[in-house]
PDB file of C-alpha atoms in Angstrom:
ATOM      1  CA  MET Z 282      92.656  95.312 120.461  1.00 92.00           C
ATOM      2  CA  ILE Z 283      93.145  98.821 121.856  1.00 96.00           C
ATOM      3  CA  ALA Z 284      96.073 101.093 121.306  1.00 98.00           C
ATOM      4  CA  ILE Z 285      97.119 103.577 123.973  1.00 98.00           C
ATOM      5  CA  LEU Z 286      98.682 106.670 122.433  1.00 98.00           C
ATOM      6  CA  CYS Z 287     100.843 109.405 124.130  1.00 98.00           C
ATOM      7  CA  PRO Z 288     100.973 112.811 122.617  1.00 97.00           C
ATOM      8  CA  GLY Z 289     104.070 114.916 121.902  1.00 93.00           C
ATOM      9  CA  GLN Z 290     105.135 118.492 122.435  1.00 90.00           C
ATOM     10  CA  GLY Z 291     102.666 121.093 121.400  1.00 86.00           C
ATOM     11  CA  ALA Z 292      99.750 119.214 123.039  1.00 91.00           C
ATOM     12  CA  GLN Z 293     100.206 120.937 126.396  1.00 94.00           C
ATOM     13  CA  THR Z 294      97.773 123.706 127.490  1.00 95.00           C
ATOM     14  CA  PRO Z 295      97.726 126.103 130.611  1.00 97.00           C
ATOM     15  CA  GLY Z 296      95.923 124.501 133.550  1.00 97.00           C
ATOM     16  CA  MET Z 297      95.560 121.148 132.039  1.00 97.00           C
ATOM     17  CA  LEU Z 298      96.460 119.126 135.241  1.00 98.00           C
ATOM     18  CA  THR Z 299      93.937 120.996 137.416  1.00 97.00           C
ATOM     19  CA  PRO Z 300      90.996 118.698 137.024  1.00 97.00           C
ATOM     20  CA  TRP Z 301      93.230 115.561 137.215  1.00 98.00           C
ATOM     21  CA  LEU Z 302      94.417 116.566 140.705  1.00 97.00           C
ATOM     22  CA  GLU Z 303      90.972 115.865 142.014  1.00 96.00           C
ATOM     23  CA  LEU Z 304      91.786 112.166 141.659  1.00 97.00           C
ATOM     24  CA  PRO Z 305      94.043 111.224 144.613  1.00 97.00           C
ATOM     25  CA  GLU Z 306      95.866 108.455 142.775  1.00 96.00           C
ATOM     26  CA  VAL Z 307      96.737 110.729 139.971  1.00 97.00           C
ATOM     27  CA  ALA Z 308      97.825 113.670 142.246  1.00 97.00           C
ATOM     28  CA  ALA Z 309     100.057 111.192 144.117  1.00 97.00           C
ATOM     29  CA  SER Z 310     101.462 109.836 140.869  1.00 97.00           C
ATOM     30  CA  LEU Z 311     102.212 113.294 139.548  1.00 98.00           C
ATOM     31  CA  ALA Z 312     104.019 114.274 142.670  1.00 97.00           C
ATOM     32  CA  ALA Z 313     106.345 111.283 142.518  1.00 97.00           C
ATOM     33  CA  LEU Z 314     106.938 111.908 138.834  1.00 98.00           C
ATOM     34  CA  ALA Z 315     107.946 115.415 139.445  1.00 97.00           C
ATOM     35  CA  ASP Z 316     110.274 114.319 142.215  1.00 97.00           C
ATOM     36  CA  ALA Z 317     111.977 111.937 139.745  1.00 97.00           C
ATOM     37  CA  SER Z 318     112.376 114.538 137.102  1.00 97.00           C
ATOM     38  CA  GLY Z 319     113.285 117.442 139.226  1.00 97.00           C
ATOM     39  CA  VAL Z 320     110.687 119.602 137.400  1.00 97.00           C
ATOM     40  CA  ASP Z 321     107.709 120.768 139.295  1.00 97.00           C
ATOM     41  CA  VAL Z 322     105.203 119.471 136.739  1.00 97.00           C
ATOM     42  CA  VAL Z 323     102.286 119.859 139.108  1.00 97.00           C
ATOM     43  CA  ARG Z 324     102.790 123.640 139.397  1.00 97.00           C
ATOM     44  CA  HIS Z 325     103.548 124.057 135.631  1.00 98.00           C
ATOM     45  CA  GLY Z 326     100.401 121.941 134.762  1.00 97.00           C
ATOM     46  CA  THR Z 327      98.127 124.107 136.992  1.00 97.00           C
ATOM     47  CA  GLU Z 328      99.658 127.618 137.289  1.00 97.00           C
ATOM     48  CA  SER Z 329     102.124 128.273 134.565  1.00 97.00           C
ATOM     49  CA  ASP Z 330     101.224 130.340 131.388  1.00 96.00           C
ATOM     50  CA  ALA Z 331     101.401 129.235 127.839  1.00 93.00           C
ATOM     51  CA  ASP Z 332     104.900 130.852 127.364  1.00 92.00           C
ATOM     52  CA  THR Z 333     106.310 128.999 130.330  1.00 95.00           C
ATOM     53  CA  ILE Z 334     105.000 125.505 129.324  1.00 94.00           C
ATOM     54  CA  ARG Z 335     106.214 126.186 125.793  1.00 91.00           C
ATOM     55  CA  ASP Z 336     109.745 125.988 127.016  1.00 93.00           C
ATOM     56  CA  THR Z 337     111.107 122.691 125.874  1.00 94.00           C
ATOM     57  CA  ALA Z 338     112.764 121.861 129.166  1.00 95.00           C
ATOM     58  CA  VAL Z 339     109.293 122.188 130.882  1.00 96.00           C
ATOM     59  CA  ALA Z 340     107.008 120.953 128.211  1.00 95.00           C
ATOM     60  CA  GLN Z 341     108.642 117.643 127.786  1.00 96.00           C
ATOM     61  CA  PRO Z 342     108.593 116.473 131.452  1.00 98.00           C
ATOM     62  CA  LEU Z 343     105.078 117.916 131.882  1.00 98.00           C
ATOM     63  CA  LEU Z 344     103.778 115.897 128.981  1.00 98.00           C
ATOM     64  CA  VAL Z 345     105.391 112.651 129.922  1.00 98.00           C
ATOM     65  CA  ALA Z 346     104.323 112.918 133.565  1.00 98.00           C
ATOM     66  CA  THR Z 347     100.723 113.592 132.380  1.00 98.00           C
ATOM     67  CA  ALA Z 348     100.734 110.708 129.940  1.00 98.00           C
ATOM     68  CA  ILE Z 349     102.049 108.217 132.658  1.00 98.00           C
ATOM     69  CA  ALA Z 350      99.830 109.427 135.321  1.00 98.00           C
ATOM     70  CA  THR Z 351      96.628 109.423 133.411  1.00 98.00           C
ATOM     71  CA  GLY Z 352      97.621 106.164 131.598  1.00 97.00           C
ATOM     72  CA  ARG Z 353      98.088 104.452 135.070  1.00 97.00           C
ATOM     73  CA  ALA Z 354      94.770 105.815 136.107  1.00 97.00           C
ATOM     74  CA  LEU Z 355      93.107 104.249 133.126  1.00 97.00           C
ATOM     75  CA  LEU Z 356      94.945 100.995 132.997  1.00 95.00           C
ATOM     76  CA  GLY Z 357      95.435 100.183 136.675  1.00 91.00           C
ATOM     77  CA  GLY Z 358      98.018  97.443 136.850  1.00 87.00           C
ATOM     78  CA  THR Z 359      97.468  96.242 133.273  1.00 93.00           C
ATOM     79  CA  THR Z 360      99.684  96.712 130.262  1.00 94.00           C
ATOM     80  CA  PRO Z 361      98.487  98.186 126.932  1.00 96.00           C
ATOM     81  CA  ALA Z 362      98.096  95.662 124.073  1.00 96.00           C
ATOM     82  CA  ILE Z 363      99.699  98.274 121.855  1.00 97.00           C
ATOM     83  CA  ALA Z 364     101.478 101.419 122.992  1.00 98.00           C
ATOM     84  CA  ALA Z 365     102.883 104.361 120.793  1.00 98.00           C
ATOM     85  CA  GLY Z 366     104.049 107.922 121.390  1.00 98.00           C
ATOM     86  CA  HIS Z 367     104.557 110.789 119.237  1.00 97.00           C
ATOM     87  CA  SER Z 368     107.983 112.273 119.655  1.00 95.00           C
ATOM     88  CA  VAL Z 369     108.631 112.744 123.458  1.00 96.00           C
ATOM     89  CA  GLY Z 370     105.389 110.833 123.941  1.00 97.00           C
ATOM     90  CA  GLU Z 371     107.449 107.760 123.130  1.00 98.00           C
ATOM     91  CA  LEU Z 372     108.900 107.923 126.516  1.00 98.00           C
ATOM     92  CA  GLY Z 373     105.560 107.784 128.091  1.00 98.00           C
ATOM     93  CA  ALA Z 374     104.634 104.811 125.894  1.00 98.00           C
ATOM     94  CA  ALA Z 375     107.838 103.087 126.878  1.00 98.00           C
ATOM     95  CA  ALA Z 376     106.967 103.461 130.499  1.00 98.00           C
ATOM     96  CA  LEU Z 377     103.352 102.228 130.070  1.00 98.00           C
ATOM     97  CA  ALA Z 378     104.711  99.222 128.022  1.00 98.00           C
ATOM     98  CA  GLY Z 379     107.066  98.254 130.896  1.00 97.00           C
ATOM     99  CA  VAL Z 380     110.323  99.100 128.953  1.00 98.00           C
ATOM    100  CA  LEU Z 381     111.198 101.898 131.441  1.00 98.00           C
ATOM    101  CA  THR Z 382     110.188 102.463 135.070  1.00 97.00           C
ATOM    102  CA  ASP Z 383     108.186 105.570 135.581  1.00 97.00           C
ATOM    103  CA  ALA Z 384     111.098 107.202 137.390  1.00 98.00           C
ATOM    104  CA  ASP Z 385     113.548 106.251 134.710  1.00 98.00           C
ATOM    105  CA  ALA Z 386     111.286 107.775 131.983  1.00 98.00           C
ATOM    106  CA  MET Z 387     111.082 110.989 134.004  1.00 98.00           C
ATOM    107  CA  ARG Z 388     114.889 111.215 134.564  1.00 98.00           C
ATOM    108  CA  LEU Z 389     115.456 110.710 130.825  1.00 98.00           C
ATOM    109  CA  VAL Z 390     112.854 113.278 129.710  1.00 98.00           C
ATOM    110  CA  ALA Z 391     114.336 115.848 132.052  1.00 98.00           C
ATOM    111  CA  VAL Z 392     117.677 115.377 130.401  1.00 98.00           C
ATOM    112  CA  ARG Z 393     116.072 115.275 126.793  1.00 98.00           C
ATOM    113  CA  GLY Z 394     114.167 118.462 127.289  1.00 96.00           C
ATOM    114  CA  ALA Z 395     117.018 120.416 128.808  1.00 97.00           C
ATOM    115  CA  ALA Z 396     119.445 119.130 126.205  1.00 97.00           C
ATOM    116  CA  MET Z 397     117.215 119.848 123.177  1.00 96.00           C
ATOM    117  CA  ALA Z 398     116.652 123.357 124.594  1.00 94.00           C
ATOM    118  CA  ALA Z 399     120.431 123.917 124.846  1.00 96.00           C
ATOM    119  CA  ALA Z 400     121.045 122.581 121.334  1.00 95.00           C
ATOM    120  CA  ALA Z 401     118.410 124.865 119.984  1.00 93.00           C
ATOM    121  CA  ALA Z 402     119.969 127.809 121.825  1.00 93.00           C
ATOM    122  CA  ALA Z 403     123.390 127.106 120.567  1.00 92.00           C
ATOM    123  CA  SER Z 404     122.517 126.990 116.868  1.00 88.00           C
ATOM    124  CA  GLU Z 405     121.588 129.541 114.299  1.00 93.00           C
ATOM    125  CA  PRO Z 406     117.897 130.721 114.699  1.00 94.00           C
ATOM    126  CA  THR Z 407     115.709 127.633 113.776  1.00 95.00           C
ATOM    127  CA  SER Z 408     111.974 126.902 113.693  1.00 94.00           C
ATOM    128  CA  MET Z 409     109.325 124.477 112.537  1.00 95.00           C
ATOM    129  CA  ALA Z 410     106.122 124.975 110.449  1.00 95.00           C
ATOM    130  CA  ALA Z 411     103.071 122.664 109.848  1.00 95.00           C
ATOM    131  CA  VAL Z 412     102.328 122.067 106.152  1.00 96.00           C
ATOM    132  CA  LEU Z 413      98.742 121.118 105.725  1.00 95.00           C
ATOM    133  CA  GLY Z 414      97.487 119.740 102.432  1.00 94.00           C
ATOM    134  CA  GLY Z 415      98.978 119.995  99.033  1.00 94.00           C
ATOM    135  CA  ASP Z 416     100.294 117.301  96.766  1.00 94.00           C
ATOM    136  CA  ALA Z 417     102.893 115.141  98.710  1.00 93.00           C
ATOM    137  CA  ALA Z 418     105.463 115.237  96.002  1.00 94.00           C
ATOM    138  CA  GLU Z 419     105.193 119.065  95.680  1.00 95.00           C
ATOM    139  CA  VAL Z 420     105.444 119.542  99.420  1.00 96.00           C
ATOM    140  CA  ALA Z 421     108.550 117.354  99.499  1.00 95.00           C
ATOM    141  CA  ALA Z 422     110.143 119.267  96.651  1.00 96.00           C
ATOM    142  CA  ALA Z 423     109.413 122.619  98.398  1.00 96.00           C
ATOM    143  CA  LEU Z 424     111.062 121.369 101.613  1.00 97.00           C
ATOM    144  CA  GLU Z 425     114.092 120.177  99.726  1.00 96.00           C
ATOM    145  CA  LEU Z 426     114.305 123.600  97.823  1.00 95.00           C
ATOM    146  CA  HIS Z 427     114.521 125.349 101.125  1.00 96.00           C
ATOM    147  CA  GLY Z 428     116.867 122.851 102.758  1.00 96.00           C
ATOM    148  CA  LEU Z 429     114.229 121.823 105.229  1.00 97.00           C
ATOM    149  CA  THR Z 430     113.666 118.457 106.894  1.00 96.00           C
ATOM    150  CA  PRO Z 431     110.195 116.779 107.100  1.00 97.00           C
ATOM    151  CA  ALA Z 432     110.683 116.446 110.846  1.00 96.00           C
ATOM    152  CA  ASN Z 433     107.155 114.916 111.551  1.00 95.00           C
ATOM    153  CA  VAL Z 434     105.283 113.059 108.885  1.00 95.00           C
ATOM    154  CA  ASN Z 435     102.071 112.924 110.589  1.00 94.00           C
ATOM    155  CA  GLY Z 436      99.653 111.452 107.938  1.00 92.00           C
ATOM    156  CA  GLY Z 437      96.374 112.812 106.850  1.00 83.00           C
ATOM    157  CA  GLY Z 438      98.175 115.368 104.663  1.00 89.00           C
ATOM    158  CA  GLN Z 439     100.162 116.829 107.535  1.00 93.00           C
ATOM    159  CA  VAL Z 440     104.007 117.305 107.467  1.00 96.00           C
ATOM    160  CA  VAL Z 441     105.913 119.440 109.879  1.00 96.00           C
ATOM    161  CA  ALA Z 442     109.069 121.108 108.192  1.00 97.00           C
ATOM    162  CA  ALA Z 443     112.009 121.986 110.382  1.00 97.00           C
ATOM    163  CA  GLY Z 444     115.289 123.933 109.808  1.00 97.00           C
ATOM    164  CA  ALA Z 445     116.753 127.434 109.669  1.00 96.00           C
ATOM    165  CA  LYS Z 446     114.338 130.186 110.611  1.00 96.00           C
ATOM    166  CA  ALA Z 447     115.023 132.019 107.435  1.00 96.00           C
ATOM    167  CA  ALA Z 448     114.079 128.921 105.407  1.00 97.00           C
ATOM    168  CA  ILE Z 449     110.830 128.500 107.411  1.00 97.00           C
ATOM    169  CA  ASP Z 450     109.993 132.163 106.773  1.00 96.00           C
ATOM    170  CA  ALA Z 451     110.496 131.568 102.927  1.00 96.00           C
ATOM    171  CA  LEU Z 452     108.192 128.497 103.030  1.00 97.00           C
ATOM    172  CA  VAL Z 453     105.620 130.497 104.912  1.00 96.00           C
ATOM    173  CA  ALA Z 454     105.713 133.242 102.386  1.00 95.00           C
ATOM    174  CA  ALA Z 455     105.485 130.923  99.307  1.00 94.00           C
ATOM    175  CA  PRO Z 456     103.598 127.704 100.413  1.00 95.00           C
ATOM    176  CA  PRO Z 457     103.263 124.747  98.007  1.00 94.00           C
ATOM    177  CA  ALA Z 458     100.249 124.862  95.828  1.00 94.00           C
ATOM    178  CA  ARG Z 459      96.885 124.067  97.698  1.00 94.00           C
ATOM    179  CA  ALA Z 460      98.797 123.950 101.014  1.00 95.00           C
ATOM    180  CA  ARG Z 461      98.724 126.043 104.162  1.00 95.00           C
ATOM    181  CA  VAL Z 462     101.919 126.620 106.153  1.00 96.00           C
ATOM    182  CA  ILE Z 463     101.716 127.610 109.854  1.00 95.00           C
ATOM    183  CA  GLU Z 464     104.842 128.380 111.731  1.00 93.00           C
ATOM    184  CA  LEU Z 465     104.790 126.523 115.165  1.00 87.00           C
ATOM    185  CA  GLN Z 466     105.683 128.262 118.456  1.00 77.00           C
ATOM    186  CA  VAL Z 467     108.761 126.034 119.216  1.00 82.00           C
ATOM    187  CA  ALA Z 468     112.208 126.739 120.400  1.00 82.00           C
ATOM    188  CA  GLY Z 469     114.074 125.087 117.531  1.00 90.00           C
ATOM    189  CA  ALA Z 470     114.313 122.618 114.713  1.00 95.00           C
ATOM    190  CA  PHE Z 471     113.496 119.308 116.632  1.00 96.00           C
ATOM    191  CA  HIS Z 472     114.086 115.923 114.983  1.00 96.00           C
ATOM    192  CA  THR Z 473     116.894 117.395 112.702  1.00 97.00           C
ATOM    193  CA  THR Z 474     120.704 117.439 112.692  1.00 96.00           C
ATOM    194  CA  TYR Z 475     120.523 120.590 114.823  1.00 96.00           C
ATOM    195  CA  MET Z 476     119.686 118.396 117.703  1.00 97.00           C
ATOM    196  CA  VAL Z 477     122.782 116.053 117.457  1.00 96.00           C
ATOM    197  CA  PRO Z 478     124.354 117.494 120.557  1.00 96.00           C
ATOM    198  CA  ALA Z 479     121.206 116.548 122.506  1.00 97.00           C
ATOM    199  CA  VAL Z 480     121.541 112.935 121.314  1.00 97.00           C
ATOM    200  CA  ALA Z 481     124.862 112.651 122.829  1.00 96.00           C
ATOM    201  CA  GLU Z 482     123.645 113.846 126.235  1.00 96.00           C
ATOM    202  CA  LEU Z 483     120.601 111.633 126.132  1.00 97.00           C
ATOM    203  CA  HIS Z 484     122.692 108.573 125.057  1.00 97.00           C
ATOM    204  CA  ALA Z 485     124.975 109.186 128.195  1.00 97.00           C
ATOM    205  CA  ALA Z 486     121.945 109.264 130.461  1.00 97.00           C
ATOM    206  CA  ALA Z 487     120.339 106.224 128.846  1.00 97.00           C
ATOM    207  CA  GLY Z 488     123.553 104.302 129.579  1.00 97.00           C
ATOM    208  CA  GLU Z 489     122.508 104.383 133.324  1.00 96.00           C
ATOM    209  CA  VAL Z 490     119.147 102.653 132.638  1.00 96.00           C
ATOM    210  CA  ALA Z 491     118.418  98.925 132.416  1.00 97.00           C
ATOM    211  CA  PRO Z 492     115.441  98.609 129.958  1.00 98.00           C
ATOM    212  CA  ALA Z 493     113.108  95.683 129.961  1.00 98.00           C
ATOM    213  CA  ASN Z 494     111.504  94.054 127.018  1.00 98.00           C
ATOM    214  CA  PRO Z 495     107.910  95.471 126.320  1.00 97.00           C
ATOM    215  CA  ARG Z 496     105.176  93.412 127.887  1.00 94.00           C
ATOM    216  CA  GLY Z 497     102.821  94.414 124.951  1.00 94.00           C
ATOM    217  CA  VAL Z 498     103.462  95.749 121.435  1.00 97.00           C
ATOM    218  CA  LEU Z 499     105.429  98.966 121.420  1.00 98.00           C
ATOM    219  CA  LEU Z 500     105.553 100.824 118.136  1.00 98.00           C
ATOM    220  CA  SER Z 501     108.647 102.885 117.320  1.00 97.00           C
ATOM    221  CA  ASN Z 502     107.824 106.171 115.732  1.00 94.00           C
ATOM    222  CA  ALA Z 503     111.003 106.099 113.622  1.00 95.00           C
ATOM    223  CA  ASP Z 504     109.404 103.617 111.275  1.00 96.00           C
ATOM    224  CA  GLY Z 505     106.163 102.288 112.814  1.00 96.00           C
ATOM    225  CA  ALA Z 506     107.889  98.906 113.620  1.00 96.00           C
ATOM    226  CA  PRO Z 507     106.944  96.864 116.673  1.00 97.00           C
ATOM    227  CA  VAL Z 508     109.969  96.743 118.883  1.00 97.00           C
ATOM    228  CA  ALA Z 509     110.473  93.545 120.863  1.00 95.00           C
ATOM    229  CA  ASP Z 510     113.826  94.254 122.584  1.00 97.00           C
ATOM    230  CA  GLY Z 511     114.095  96.768 125.418  1.00 97.00           C
ATOM    231  CA  ALA Z 512     117.575  97.769 124.564  1.00 97.00           C
ATOM    232  CA  ASP Z 513     116.591  98.478 120.977  1.00 97.00           C
ATOM    233  CA  ALA Z 514     113.510 100.461 122.159  1.00 97.00           C
ATOM    234  CA  LEU Z 515     115.764 102.780 124.318  1.00 98.00           C
ATOM    235  CA  ALA Z 516     118.348 103.195 121.569  1.00 97.00           C
ATOM    236  CA  ARG Z 517     115.558 104.256 119.212  1.00 97.00           C
ATOM    237  CA  ILE Z 518     114.320 106.761 121.708  1.00 97.00           C
ATOM    238  CA  VAL Z 519     117.682 108.249 121.917  1.00 97.00           C
ATOM    239  CA  ARG Z 520     118.311 108.437 118.100  1.00 96.00           C
ATOM    240  CA  GLN Z 521     114.819 109.827 117.567  1.00 96.00           C
ATOM    241  CA  VAL Z 522     115.800 113.238 118.958  1.00 97.00           C
ATOM    242  CA  ALA Z 523     117.687 114.056 115.779  1.00 97.00           C
ATOM    243  CA  ASN Z 524     115.646 112.008 113.321  1.00 97.00           C
ATOM    244  CA  PRO Z 525     112.184 112.467 111.806  1.00 96.00           C
ATOM    245  CA  VAL Z 526     109.031 111.162 113.475  1.00 97.00           C
ATOM    246  CA  ARG Z 527     106.985 108.934 111.153  1.00 97.00           C
ATOM    247  CA  TRP Z 528     103.571 108.999 112.813  1.00 97.00           C
ATOM    248  CA  ASP Z 529     101.984 108.083 109.523  1.00 96.00           C
ATOM    249  CA  LEU Z 530     103.694 104.712 109.697  1.00 97.00           C
ATOM    250  CA  CYS Z 531     102.620 104.170 113.301  1.00 97.00           C
ATOM    251  CA  MET Z 532      99.026 104.502 112.192  1.00 96.00           C
ATOM    252  CA  GLU Z 533      99.517 102.206 109.140  1.00 96.00           C
ATOM    253  CA  ALA Z 534     101.044  99.678 111.540  1.00 97.00           C
ATOM    254  CA  MET Z 535      98.094  99.903 113.963  1.00 97.00           C
ATOM    255  CA  LEU Z 536      95.653  99.229 111.078  1.00 96.00           C
ATOM    256  CA  GLN Z 537      97.790  96.158 109.972  1.00 96.00           C
ATOM    257  CA  LEU Z 538      97.742  94.865 113.481  1.00 96.00           C
ATOM    258  CA  GLY Z 539      94.016  94.961 113.581  1.00 96.00           C
ATOM    259  CA  VAL Z 540      93.507  97.757 116.169  1.00 96.00           C
ATOM    260  CA  THR Z 541      89.832  98.090 117.068  1.00 96.00           C
ATOM    261  CA  GLY Z 542      89.992 101.311 119.176  1.00 96.00           C
ATOM    262  CA  LEU Z 543      92.391 104.098 120.263  1.00 98.00           C
ATOM    263  CA  ILE Z 544      92.719 105.942 123.589  1.00 98.00           C
ATOM    264  CA  GLU Z 545      94.976 108.988 123.758  1.00 98.00           C
ATOM    265  CA  VAL Z 546      95.992 109.693 127.264  1.00 98.00           C
ATOM    266  CA  ALA Z 547      96.080 113.219 128.554  1.00 97.00           C
ATOM    267  CA  PRO Z 548      96.480 115.866 127.213  1.00 96.00           C
ATOM    268  CA  GLY Z 549      94.472 114.083 124.458  1.00 92.00           C
ATOM    269  CA  GLY Z 550      93.224 115.443 121.241  1.00 93.00           C
ATOM    270  CA  VAL Z 551      95.943 115.782 118.758  1.00 92.00           C
ATOM    271  CA  LEU Z 552      96.632 112.094 117.851  1.00 96.00           C
ATOM    272  CA  THR Z 553      92.925 111.078 117.887  1.00 95.00           C
ATOM    273  CA  GLY Z 554      92.439 114.030 115.555  1.00 93.00           C
ATOM    274  CA  LEU Z 555      94.964 112.740 113.169  1.00 93.00           C
ATOM    275  CA  ALA Z 556      93.492 109.304 113.329  1.00 95.00           C
ATOM    276  CA  LYS Z 557      90.102 110.550 112.316  1.00 91.00           C
ATOM    277  CA  ARG Z 558      91.457 111.210 108.706  1.00 87.00           C
ATOM    278  CA  ALA Z 559      94.082 108.421 108.527  1.00 91.00           C
ATOM    279  CA  MET Z 560      92.308 105.654 110.410  1.00 94.00           C
ATOM    280  CA  LYS Z 561      88.698 106.198 109.536  1.00 92.00           C
ATOM    281  CA  GLY Z 562      86.161 104.246 111.313  1.00 92.00           C
ATOM    282  CA  ILE Z 563      88.330 103.248 114.270  1.00 95.00           C
ATOM    283  CA  PRO Z 564      86.647 104.387 117.565  1.00 96.00           C
ATOM    284  CA  ALA Z 565      88.781 106.751 119.609  1.00 96.00           C
ATOM    285  CA  VAL Z 566      88.654 108.374 123.003  1.00 97.00           C
ATOM    286  CA  ALA Z 567      90.829 111.370 124.034  1.00 97.00           C
ATOM    287  CA  LEU Z 568      91.386 111.827 127.776  1.00 97.00           C
ATOM    288  CA  LYS Z 569      91.175 115.486 128.258  1.00 96.00           C
ATOM    289  CA  THR Z 570      89.679 115.535 131.760  1.00 96.00           C
ATOM    290  CA  PRO Z 571      88.708 112.677 134.194  1.00 97.00           C
ATOM    291  CA  ASP Z 572      85.176 112.908 132.846  1.00 97.00           C
ATOM    292  CA  ASP Z 573      86.590 111.090 129.806  1.00 97.00           C
ATOM    293  CA  LEU Z 574      87.812 108.046 131.839  1.00 97.00           C
ATOM    294  CA  SER Z 575      84.364 106.217 131.710  1.00 96.00           C
ATOM    295  CA  ALA Z 576      84.313 106.237 127.947  1.00 96.00           C
ATOM    296  CA  ALA Z 577      87.762 105.049 127.660  1.00 97.00           C
ATOM    297  CA  ARG Z 578      87.251 102.253 130.209  1.00 95.00           C
ATOM    298  CA  GLU Z 579      84.130 101.090 128.337  1.00 95.00           C
ATOM    299  CA  LEU Z 580      86.252 100.977 125.230  1.00 95.00           C
ATOM    300  CA  LEU Z 581      88.735  98.866 126.884  1.00 93.00           C
ATOM    301  CA  GLU Z 582      86.108  96.567 128.405  1.00 90.00           C
ATOM    302  CA  ASN Z 583      84.348  96.069 125.042  1.00 87.00           C
ATOM    303  CA  ALA Z 584      87.703  94.911 123.609  1.00 79.00           C
ATOM    304  CA  ALA Z 585      88.378  92.424 126.381  1.00 68.00           C
TER     305      ALA Z 585
END
């Protein structure tokens, strides 16, 4: 049983779509996805620099379009046995699982990205930082001391803290014992209460969508639980904007379900990297360029 994984914000890199445009079906898919979102993801994925694609309103549509287009190239007309996405990647996973149409996923991610960017700009200065290593209890205590939220619990000894910029600065200056703290280049404190205004906007947009039930297993990154109802899946995607991502629980769920392999759609690498530590022994393929499709297809065929 193979799980298809969709990465979240921070996975994007300049020029990442250039090799994929050599595949006519991917180029056509990306063009249609760009039209649906109103964001020129093809241009941003081939020409824009790192600062431009770091913009939340650009990064999120770019990532979801890339996940859907490369996922379709891999899967053809089939549905993943298991699908999961990290943060905004959950919209890509929902599309691949049949909960959302590709066009609806792109319309929602355009609203999500713009609303989260606006919420960050309207608040006090905020930021996020990756906390790598250290004792879990000591890390939790340090975050509580500074009034920070564990916005992403990624497993493998990695937690992303989020909150006021001054508090992040203090955590960087005095990290927990045996831990490294690296401030992330993001526009704000995502997956915290700072994003509540964005939840309202996304909720309104989601009200215009008619979700379907997943055709395979769709894991929620709120708690790692399989979600069988399409309306529940969409509601979770909306709430997730202002609540932590528990990717550690998604990986635990995949192990409990008996996953035998992982494929991370483009721009792959982050989630398969986490899995190397938390899901040891599970074969994984990250789609970085079209050259990786053959290995991913072989993994799928061997599981059939």
